[in-house]
PDB file of C-alpha atoms in Angstrom:
ATOM      1  CA  ASP A1257      -0.129   0.155  -0.081  1.00 95.00           C
ATOM      2  CA  ILE A1258       1.276   3.733  -1.087  1.00 97.00           C
ATOM      3  CA  GLN A1259       1.534   5.568   2.228  1.00 98.00           C
ATOM      4  CA  MET A1260       0.766   9.224   2.297  1.00 98.00           C
ATOM      5  CA  THR A1261       2.766  11.848   4.629  1.00 98.00           C
ATOM      6  CA  GLN A1262       1.436  15.453   4.983  1.00 98.00           C
ATOM      7  CA  SER A1263       3.568  18.064   7.000  1.00 98.00           C
ATOM      8  CA  PRO A1264       2.939  19.916   8.713  1.00 98.00           C
ATOM      9  CA  SER A1265       0.207  18.398  11.435  1.00 98.00           C
ATOM     10  CA  SER A1266      -0.626  21.587  12.453  1.00 98.00           C
ATOM     11  CA  LEU A1267      -0.037  25.243  11.996  1.00 97.00           C
ATOM     12  CA  SER A1268      -1.369  28.667  13.050  1.00 97.00           C
ATOM     13  CA  ALA A1269      -1.921  31.788  10.169  1.00 97.00           C
ATOM     14  CA  SER A1270      -3.034  35.013   9.964  1.00 96.00           C
ATOM     15  CA  VAL A1271      -5.491  35.995   8.003  1.00 96.00           C
ATOM     16  CA  GLY A1272      -3.783  37.111   4.709  1.00 97.00           C
ATOM     17  CA  ASP A1273      -0.703  34.847   5.052  1.00 97.00           C
ATOM     18  CA  ARG A1274       0.508  32.706   2.540  1.00 98.00           C
ATOM     19  CA  VAL A1275       0.547  29.082   3.670  1.00 98.00           C
ATOM     20  CA  THR A1276       2.579  26.052   2.114  1.00 98.00           C
ATOM     21  CA  ILE A1277       1.842  22.271   2.731  1.00 98.00           C
ATOM     22  CA  THR A1278       3.467  19.386   1.491  1.00 98.00           C
ATOM     23  CA  CYS A1279       1.900  15.855   1.609  1.00 98.00           C
ATOM     24  CA  ARG A1280       4.805  12.731   0.046  1.00 98.00           C
ATOM     25  CA  ALA A1281       3.653   9.414  -1.180  1.00 98.00           C
ATOM     26  CA  SER A1282       5.705   6.402  -0.607  1.00 98.00           C
ATOM     27  CA  GLN A1283       5.818   6.383  -3.655  1.00 98.00           C
ATOM     28  CA  SER A1284       5.983   7.281  -7.240  1.00 98.00           C
ATOM     29  CA  VAL A1285       2.059   8.362  -8.054  1.00 98.00           C
ATOM     30  CA  ASP A1286       3.184  10.090 -10.993  1.00 97.00           C
ATOM     31  CA  THR A1287       0.190  13.220 -10.667  1.00 97.00           C
ATOM     32  CA  TYR A1288      -1.630  11.258  -9.579  1.00 97.00           C
ATOM     33  CA  LEU A1289      -2.417  13.383  -6.026  1.00 98.00           C
ATOM     34  CA  ASN A1290      -5.895  15.182  -5.275  1.00 98.00           C
ATOM     35  CA  TRP A1291      -6.203  17.793  -2.271  1.00 98.00           C
ATOM     36  CA  TYR A1292      -9.177  18.169  -0.088  1.00 98.00           C
ATOM     37  CA  GLN A1293     -10.530  20.229   2.837  1.00 98.00           C
ATOM     38  CA  GLN A1294     -12.695  19.367   5.214  1.00 98.00           C
ATOM     39  CA  LYS A1295     -14.745  22.194   8.134  1.00 98.00           C
ATOM     40  CA  PRO A1296     -15.914  20.236  11.831  1.00 96.00           C
ATOM     41  CA  GLY A1297     -18.587  18.486  10.825  1.00 96.00           C
ATOM     42  CA  LYS A1298     -18.952  18.737   7.332  1.00 98.00           C
ATOM     43  CA  ALA A1299     -17.627  15.817   4.534  1.00 98.00           C
ATOM     44  CA  PRO A1300     -14.805  16.970   2.729  1.00 98.00           C
ATOM     45  CA  LYS A1301     -14.620  19.279  -0.184  1.00 98.00           C
ATOM     46  CA  LEU A1302     -12.316  18.130  -3.587  1.00 98.00           C
ATOM     47  CA  LEU A1303      -9.442  21.214  -3.918  1.00 98.00           C
ATOM     48  CA  ILE A1304      -6.869  20.438  -6.239  1.00 98.00           C
ATOM     49  CA  TYR A1305      -7.285  16.709  -8.386  1.00 98.00           C
ATOM     50  CA  GLY A1306      -4.584  15.156 -10.752  1.00 97.00           C
ATOM     51  CA  ALA A1307      -1.792  17.168  -8.339  1.00 98.00           C
ATOM     52  CA  SER A1308      -2.910  20.508  -9.925  1.00 98.00           C
ATOM     53  CA  ASN A1309      -5.986  20.498 -11.105  1.00 98.00           C
ATOM     54  CA  LEU A1310      -8.246  23.110  -9.686  1.00 98.00           C
ATOM     55  CA  GLN A1311     -11.400  21.411  -8.915  1.00 98.00           C
ATOM     56  CA  SER A1312     -14.449  24.096 -10.271  1.00 97.00           C
ATOM     57  CA  GLY A1313     -16.204  26.256  -8.332  1.00 97.00           C
ATOM     58  CA  VAL A1314     -12.688  26.469  -5.801  1.00 98.00           C
ATOM     59  CA  PRO A1315     -11.116  30.086  -4.937  1.00 98.00           C
ATOM     60  CA  SER A1316      -7.844  30.731  -7.733  1.00 98.00           C
ATOM     61  CA  ARG A1317      -6.274  31.402  -4.260  1.00 98.00           C
ATOM     62  CA  PHE A1318      -5.704  27.744  -3.686  1.00 98.00           C
ATOM     63  CA  SER A1319      -2.900  26.340  -6.128  1.00 98.00           C
ATOM     64  CA  GLY A1320      -1.287  22.328  -6.274  1.00 98.00           C
ATOM     65  CA  ARG A1321       1.538  21.220  -7.317  1.00 98.00           C
ATOM     66  CA  GLY A1322       4.198  17.938  -7.423  1.00 98.00           C
ATOM     67  CA  SER A1323       4.566  14.851  -9.196  1.00 98.00           C
ATOM     68  CA  GLY A1324       6.144  11.401  -8.608  1.00 98.00           C
ATOM     69  CA  THR A1325       6.354  11.875  -4.208  1.00 98.00           C
ATOM     70  CA  ASP A1326       5.897  15.076  -3.546  1.00 98.00           C
ATOM     71  CA  PHE A1327       3.370  17.184  -3.389  1.00 98.00           C
ATOM     72  CA  THR A1328       2.411  20.921  -2.397  1.00 98.00           C
ATOM     73  CA  LEU A1329      -0.448  22.763  -1.302  1.00 98.00           C
ATOM     74  CA  THR A1330      -0.342  26.731  -1.761  1.00 98.00           C
ATOM     75  CA  ILE A1331      -2.988  29.038  -0.128  1.00 98.00           C
ATOM     76  CA  SER A1332      -2.257  32.236  -1.507  1.00 98.00           C
ATOM     77  CA  SER A1333      -3.675  34.686   0.985  1.00 97.00           C
ATOM     78  CA  LEU A1334      -5.367  32.520   3.829  1.00 97.00           C
ATOM     79  CA  GLN A1335      -8.457  34.084   4.242  1.00 96.00           C
ATOM     80  CA  PRO A1336     -11.236  32.946   7.118  1.00 95.00           C
ATOM     81  CA  GLU A1337     -13.314  30.638   5.650  1.00 96.00           C
ATOM     82  CA  ASP A1338     -10.302  28.606   4.814  1.00 97.00           C
ATOM     83  CA  PHE A1339      -9.137  28.014   8.850  1.00 94.00           C
ATOM     84  CA  ALA A1340     -10.268  23.502   8.404  1.00 98.00           C
ATOM     85  CA  VAL A1341      -8.541  19.968   7.829  1.00 98.00           C
ATOM     86  CA  TYR A1342      -6.396  19.770   4.659  1.00 98.00           C
ATOM     87  CA  TYR A1343      -6.124  16.255   2.930  1.00 98.00           C
ATOM     88  CA  CYS A1344      -3.849  14.608   0.184  1.00 98.00           C
ATOM     89  CA  GLN A1345      -4.974  11.165  -1.419  1.00 98.00           C
ATOM     90  CA  GLU A1346      -3.519   9.281  -3.853  1.00 98.00           C
ATOM     91  CA  SER A1347      -5.549   8.636  -6.903  1.00 96.00           C
ATOM     92  CA  TYR A1348      -2.877   6.002  -8.360  1.00 96.00           C
ATOM     93  CA  LYS A1349      -3.722   2.369  -7.490  1.00 93.00           C
ATOM     94  CA  ALA A1350      -5.981   0.384  -4.706  1.00 92.00           C
ATOM     95  CA  PRO A1351      -6.117   1.366  -1.655  1.00 94.00           C
ATOM     96  CA  LEU A1352      -6.950   5.204  -2.171  1.00 96.00           C
ATOM     97  CA  THR A1353      -5.323   5.963   1.187  1.00 98.00           C
ATOM     98  CA  PHE A1354      -5.379   9.425   2.507  1.00 98.00           C
ATOM     99  CA  GLY A1355      -2.847  11.497   4.113  1.00 98.00           C
ATOM    100  CA  GLY A1356      -2.879  12.225   8.039  1.00 98.00           C
ATOM    101  CA  GLY A1357      -4.311  15.563   7.434  1.00 98.00           C
ATOM    102  CA  THR A1358      -3.105  18.945   8.070  1.00 98.00           C
ATOM    103  CA  LYS A1359      -5.458  21.591  11.046  1.00 98.00           C
ATOM    104  CA  VAL A1360      -4.498  25.320   9.941  1.00 98.00           C
ATOM    105  CA  GLU A1361      -5.636  27.833  12.475  1.00 96.00           C
ATOM    106  CA  ILE A1362      -6.013  30.572  12.923  1.00 88.00           C
ATOM    107  CA  LYS A1363      -3.059  33.227  14.773  1.00 88.00           C
TER     108      LYS A1363
ATOM    109  CA  GLU B1403     -27.260  19.884  -8.328  1.00 96.00           C
ATOM    110  CA  VAL B1404     -25.636  16.714  -6.794  1.00 98.00           C
ATOM    111  CA  GLN B1405     -26.390  15.278  -4.714  1.00 98.00           C
ATOM    112  CA  LEU B1406     -26.482  12.268  -2.418  1.00 98.00           C
ATOM    113  CA  VAL B1407     -28.136  10.695   0.625  1.00 98.00           C
ATOM    114  CA  GLU B1408     -27.349   8.190   2.904  1.00 98.00           C
ATOM    115  CA  SER B1409     -28.951   5.613   5.309  1.00 98.00           C
ATOM    116  CA  GLY B1410     -28.542   2.685   7.105  1.00 98.00           C
ATOM    117  CA  GLY B1411     -27.206   3.091   9.767  1.00 97.00           C
ATOM    118  CA  GLY B1412     -27.204   2.861  13.572  1.00 98.00           C
ATOM    119  CA  LEU B1413     -25.258   0.839  16.409  1.00 98.00           C
ATOM    120  CA  VAL B1414     -24.943  -2.576  16.293  1.00 98.00           C
ATOM    121  CA  GLN B1415     -23.475  -5.361  19.182  1.00 98.00           C
ATOM    122  CA  PRO B1416     -19.978  -6.494  17.296  1.00 98.00           C
ATOM    123  CA  GLY B1417     -20.615  -9.144  14.736  1.00 98.00           C
ATOM    124  CA  GLY B1418     -23.690  -7.693  13.961  1.00 98.00           C
ATOM    125  CA  SER B1419     -25.061  -6.725  10.282  1.00 98.00           C
ATOM    126  CA  LEU B1420     -25.592  -3.032   8.643  1.00 98.00           C
ATOM    127  CA  ARG B1421     -27.027  -2.356   4.853  1.00 98.00           C
ATOM    128  CA  LEU B1422     -25.777   1.358   4.041  1.00 98.00           C
ATOM    129  CA  SER B1423     -27.328   2.417   1.549  1.00 98.00           C
ATOM    130  CA  CYS B1424     -26.806   5.837  -0.920  1.00 98.00           C
ATOM    131  CA  VAL B1425     -29.696   7.550  -3.300  1.00 98.00           C
ATOM    132  CA  ALA B1426     -27.788   9.739  -5.954  1.00 98.00           C
ATOM    133  CA  SER B1427     -29.215  12.041  -7.763  1.00 98.00           C
ATOM    134  CA  GLY B1428     -28.735  15.614 -10.188  1.00 98.00           C
ATOM    135  CA  PHE B1429     -26.675  13.451 -12.197  1.00 98.00           C
ATOM    136  CA  THR B1430     -26.285  10.297 -14.446  1.00 98.00           C
ATOM    137  CA  PHE B1431     -25.847   8.011 -11.496  1.00 98.00           C
ATOM    138  CA  SER B1432     -25.043   4.830 -14.316  1.00 98.00           C
ATOM    139  CA  ASN B1433     -21.810   6.651 -15.475  1.00 97.00           C
ATOM    140  CA  TYR B1434     -20.150   7.093 -12.735  1.00 97.00           C
ATOM    141  CA  TRP B1435     -17.892   4.519 -10.989  1.00 97.00           C
ATOM    142  CA  MET B1436     -18.543   5.465  -6.659  1.00 98.00           C
ATOM    143  CA  SER B1437     -17.394   4.630  -3.478  1.00 98.00           C
ATOM    144  CA  TRP B1438     -17.636   4.229   0.046  1.00 98.00           C
ATOM    145  CA  VAL B1439     -15.408   6.270   2.109  1.00 98.00           C
ATOM    146  CA  ARG B1440     -15.172   6.443   5.816  1.00 98.00           C
ATOM    147  CA  GLN B1441     -14.027   8.958   8.785  1.00 98.00           C
ATOM    148  CA  ALA B1442     -13.576   7.455  12.157  1.00 98.00           C
ATOM    149  CA  PRO B1443     -13.706   9.982  15.148  1.00 96.00           C
ATOM    150  CA  GLY B1444     -11.264  12.281  15.227  1.00 95.00           C
ATOM    151  CA  LYS B1445      -9.160  10.780  12.242  1.00 97.00           C
ATOM    152  CA  GLY B1446      -8.477  11.064   8.788  1.00 97.00           C
ATOM    153  CA  PRO B1447     -10.436   9.491   5.638  1.00 98.00           C
ATOM    154  CA  GLU B1448     -10.307   6.162   4.489  1.00 98.00           C
ATOM    155  CA  TRP B1449     -11.221   5.194   1.714  1.00 98.00           C
ATOM    156  CA  VAL B1450     -13.363   1.537   1.748  1.00 98.00           C
ATOM    157  CA  ALA B1451     -14.240   0.733  -1.448  1.00 98.00           C
ATOM    158  CA  ASN B1452     -15.150   1.432  -5.516  1.00 97.00           C
ATOM    159  CA  ILE B1453     -17.750  -0.178  -7.618  1.00 98.00           C
ATOM    160  CA  GLN B1454     -17.241   0.723 -11.378  1.00 97.00           C
ATOM    161  CA  GLN B1455     -20.432   1.577 -13.802  1.00 97.00           C
ATOM    162  CA  HIS B1456     -21.480  -1.714 -14.228  1.00 97.00           C
ATOM    163  CA  ALA B1457     -19.952  -3.189 -11.400  1.00 97.00           C
ATOM    164  CA  SER B1458     -17.945  -4.547 -13.788  1.00 97.00           C
ATOM    165  CA  GLU B1459     -14.637  -3.860 -11.456  1.00 97.00           C
ATOM    166  CA  ILE B1460     -14.489  -3.581  -7.040  1.00 97.00           C
ATOM    167  CA  TYR B1461     -12.350  -3.039  -5.075  1.00 97.00           C
ATOM    168  CA  TYR B1462     -11.694  -2.884  -0.862  1.00 98.00           C
ATOM    169  CA  LEU B1463      -9.595  -2.012   1.591  1.00 98.00           C
ATOM    170  CA  ASP B1464      -7.670  -5.123   2.622  1.00 98.00           C
ATOM    171  CA  SER B1465      -9.763  -5.441   5.645  1.00 98.00           C
ATOM    172  CA  VAL B1466     -13.379  -5.030   5.210  1.00 98.00           C
ATOM    173  CA  LYS B1467     -12.687  -8.192   2.622  1.00 98.00           C
ATOM    174  CA  GLY B1468     -14.814 -11.174   2.748  1.00 98.00           C
ATOM    175  CA  ARG B1469     -16.827  -8.851   5.040  1.00 98.00           C
ATOM    176  CA  PHE B1470     -18.329  -6.150   3.408  1.00 98.00           C
ATOM    177  CA  THR B1471     -19.791  -5.521  -0.093  1.00 98.00           C
ATOM    178  CA  ILE B1472     -20.654  -3.017  -3.054  1.00 98.00           C
ATOM    179  CA  SER B1473     -23.486  -3.019  -4.296  1.00 98.00           C
ATOM    180  CA  ARG B1474     -25.491  -1.155  -6.936  1.00 98.00           C
ATOM    181  CA  ASP B1475     -28.918  -0.495  -9.209  1.00 98.00           C
ATOM    182  CA  ASN B1476     -28.082   1.714 -11.170  1.00 98.00           C
ATOM    183  CA  ALA B1477     -32.235   1.965 -12.277  1.00 98.00           C
ATOM    184  CA  LYS B1478     -32.588   3.785  -8.805  1.00 98.00           C
ATOM    185  CA  SER B1479     -29.600   5.746  -8.990  1.00 98.00           C
ATOM    186  CA  SER B1480     -28.755   3.990  -5.575  1.00 98.00           C
ATOM    187  CA  LEU B1481     -25.937   2.271  -3.839  1.00 98.00           C
ATOM    188  CA  PHE B1482     -25.184  -0.198  -1.055  1.00 98.00           C
ATOM    189  CA  LEU B1483     -22.605  -1.623   1.433  1.00 98.00           C
ATOM    190  CA  GLN B1484     -23.370  -4.203   3.125  1.00 98.00           C
ATOM    191  CA  MET B1485     -21.781  -4.405   6.387  1.00 98.00           C
ATOM    192  CA  ASN B1486     -20.842  -8.344   7.655  1.00 98.00           C
ATOM    193  CA  SER B1487     -18.968  -9.040  11.141  1.00 98.00           C
ATOM    194  CA  LEU B1488     -18.812  -6.314  12.237  1.00 98.00           C
ATOM    195  CA  ARG B1489     -15.743  -4.175  14.365  1.00 98.00           C
ATOM    196  CA  VAL B1490     -15.820  -2.065  16.796  1.00 98.00           C
ATOM    197  CA  GLU B1491     -12.526  -0.864  14.739  1.00 98.00           C
ATOM    198  CA  ASP B1492     -15.657  -0.539  11.656  1.00 98.00           C
ATOM    199  CA  THR B1493     -17.174   2.659  14.445  1.00 98.00           C
ATOM    200  CA  ALA B1494     -17.080   5.899  12.118  1.00 98.00           C
ATOM    201  CA  VAL B1495     -18.881   8.486   8.878  1.00 98.00           C
ATOM    202  CA  TYR B1496     -19.536   6.508   5.743  1.00 98.00           C
ATOM    203  CA  TYR B1497     -20.154   8.920   3.467  1.00 98.00           C
ATOM    204  CA  CYS B1498     -21.311   8.001   0.196  1.00 98.00           C
ATOM    205  CA  ALA B1499     -18.995   9.727  -2.828  1.00 98.00           C
ATOM    206  CA  ARG B1500     -19.115  10.009  -6.954  1.00 98.00           C
ATOM    207  CA  ASP B1501     -15.473   8.745  -8.116  1.00 96.00           C
ATOM    208  CA  LYS B1502     -14.587   8.377 -11.633  1.00 92.00           C
ATOM    209  CA  LEU B1503     -15.947   8.825 -15.197  1.00 89.00           C
ATOM    210  CA  ALA B1504     -13.250   7.514 -16.286  1.00 87.00           C
ATOM    211  CA  GLY B1505      -9.018   8.322 -15.584  1.00 89.00           C
ATOM    212  CA  ALA B1506      -8.475   8.676 -11.853  1.00 91.00           C
ATOM    213  CA  THR B1507     -10.159   8.750  -8.991  1.00 91.00           C
ATOM    214  CA  LYS B1508     -11.999  11.682  -7.551  1.00 95.00           C
ATOM    215  CA  PHE B1509     -14.383  12.357  -5.162  1.00 98.00           C
ATOM    216  CA  ASP B1510     -15.748  15.456  -6.561  1.00 97.00           C
ATOM    217  CA  SER B1511     -19.375  14.646  -4.553  1.00 98.00           C
ATOM    218  CA  TRP B1512     -19.794  13.408  -0.617  1.00 98.00           C
ATOM    219  CA  GLY B1513     -22.747  12.718   1.571  1.00 98.00           C
ATOM    220  CA  GLN B1514     -24.151  13.964   3.790  1.00 98.00           C
ATOM    221  CA  GLY B1515     -22.800  10.586   6.009  1.00 98.00           C
ATOM    222  CA  ILE B1516     -24.389   8.353   8.381  1.00 98.00           C
ATOM    223  CA  LEU B1517     -23.154   7.075  11.734  1.00 98.00           C
ATOM    224  CA  VAL B1518     -22.125   3.372  12.835  1.00 98.00           C
ATOM    225  CA  THR B1519     -21.125   2.950  15.804  1.00 98.00           C
ATOM    226  CA  VAL B1520     -20.392  -0.844  16.296  1.00 98.00           C
ATOM    227  CA  SER B1521     -20.115  -1.779  20.392  1.00 98.00           C
ATOM    228  CA  SER B1522     -21.484  -3.709  22.934  1.00 97.00           C
TER     229      SER B1522
END
């Protein structure tokens, strides 16, 4: 099975900050990597698919990069509604594993 | 608007069974792979199983193989998860998620989730 490791596990940031979250796969997943945002009591929401493709309706301040084993999710200017937990997920092969999550908190 | 509505959760004793259902609307259900994803309390999401448009391909998480069965009824735009021999560690919110048309999986629509509690 492919293991997905996110860092950091949590971070504190202010509105307007640039935030970058890292996801590393235990083996190459090419660009088969998705990012989700989850708020308390809600289902995850797809932000980025195929490592760098912005899902329809998602603000352009979200961007994704990477290929192979190393990926990043960047929020260019953090907004109040962006405080949430973010997960990466590989879609290279089953089982389709998620990372452990990164909680973005208000500083 | 895409909608996925789960039902069938609840409290069950270890070793018991439950059948989850998910009714889809707002899109052509038979065009998509579908998945079940679960999330234990305080943990991250965990993919459980997925099923191809006409059930010709099905995949499971190793820990549920032989206990859970995913199925679908395209005429009723419905997805199912039959869960047998339930264990305490199966306790989670279970989500129905729209998977892919083709190519790589992306869970672009999710249900509201249904809680399954396995406890004596």
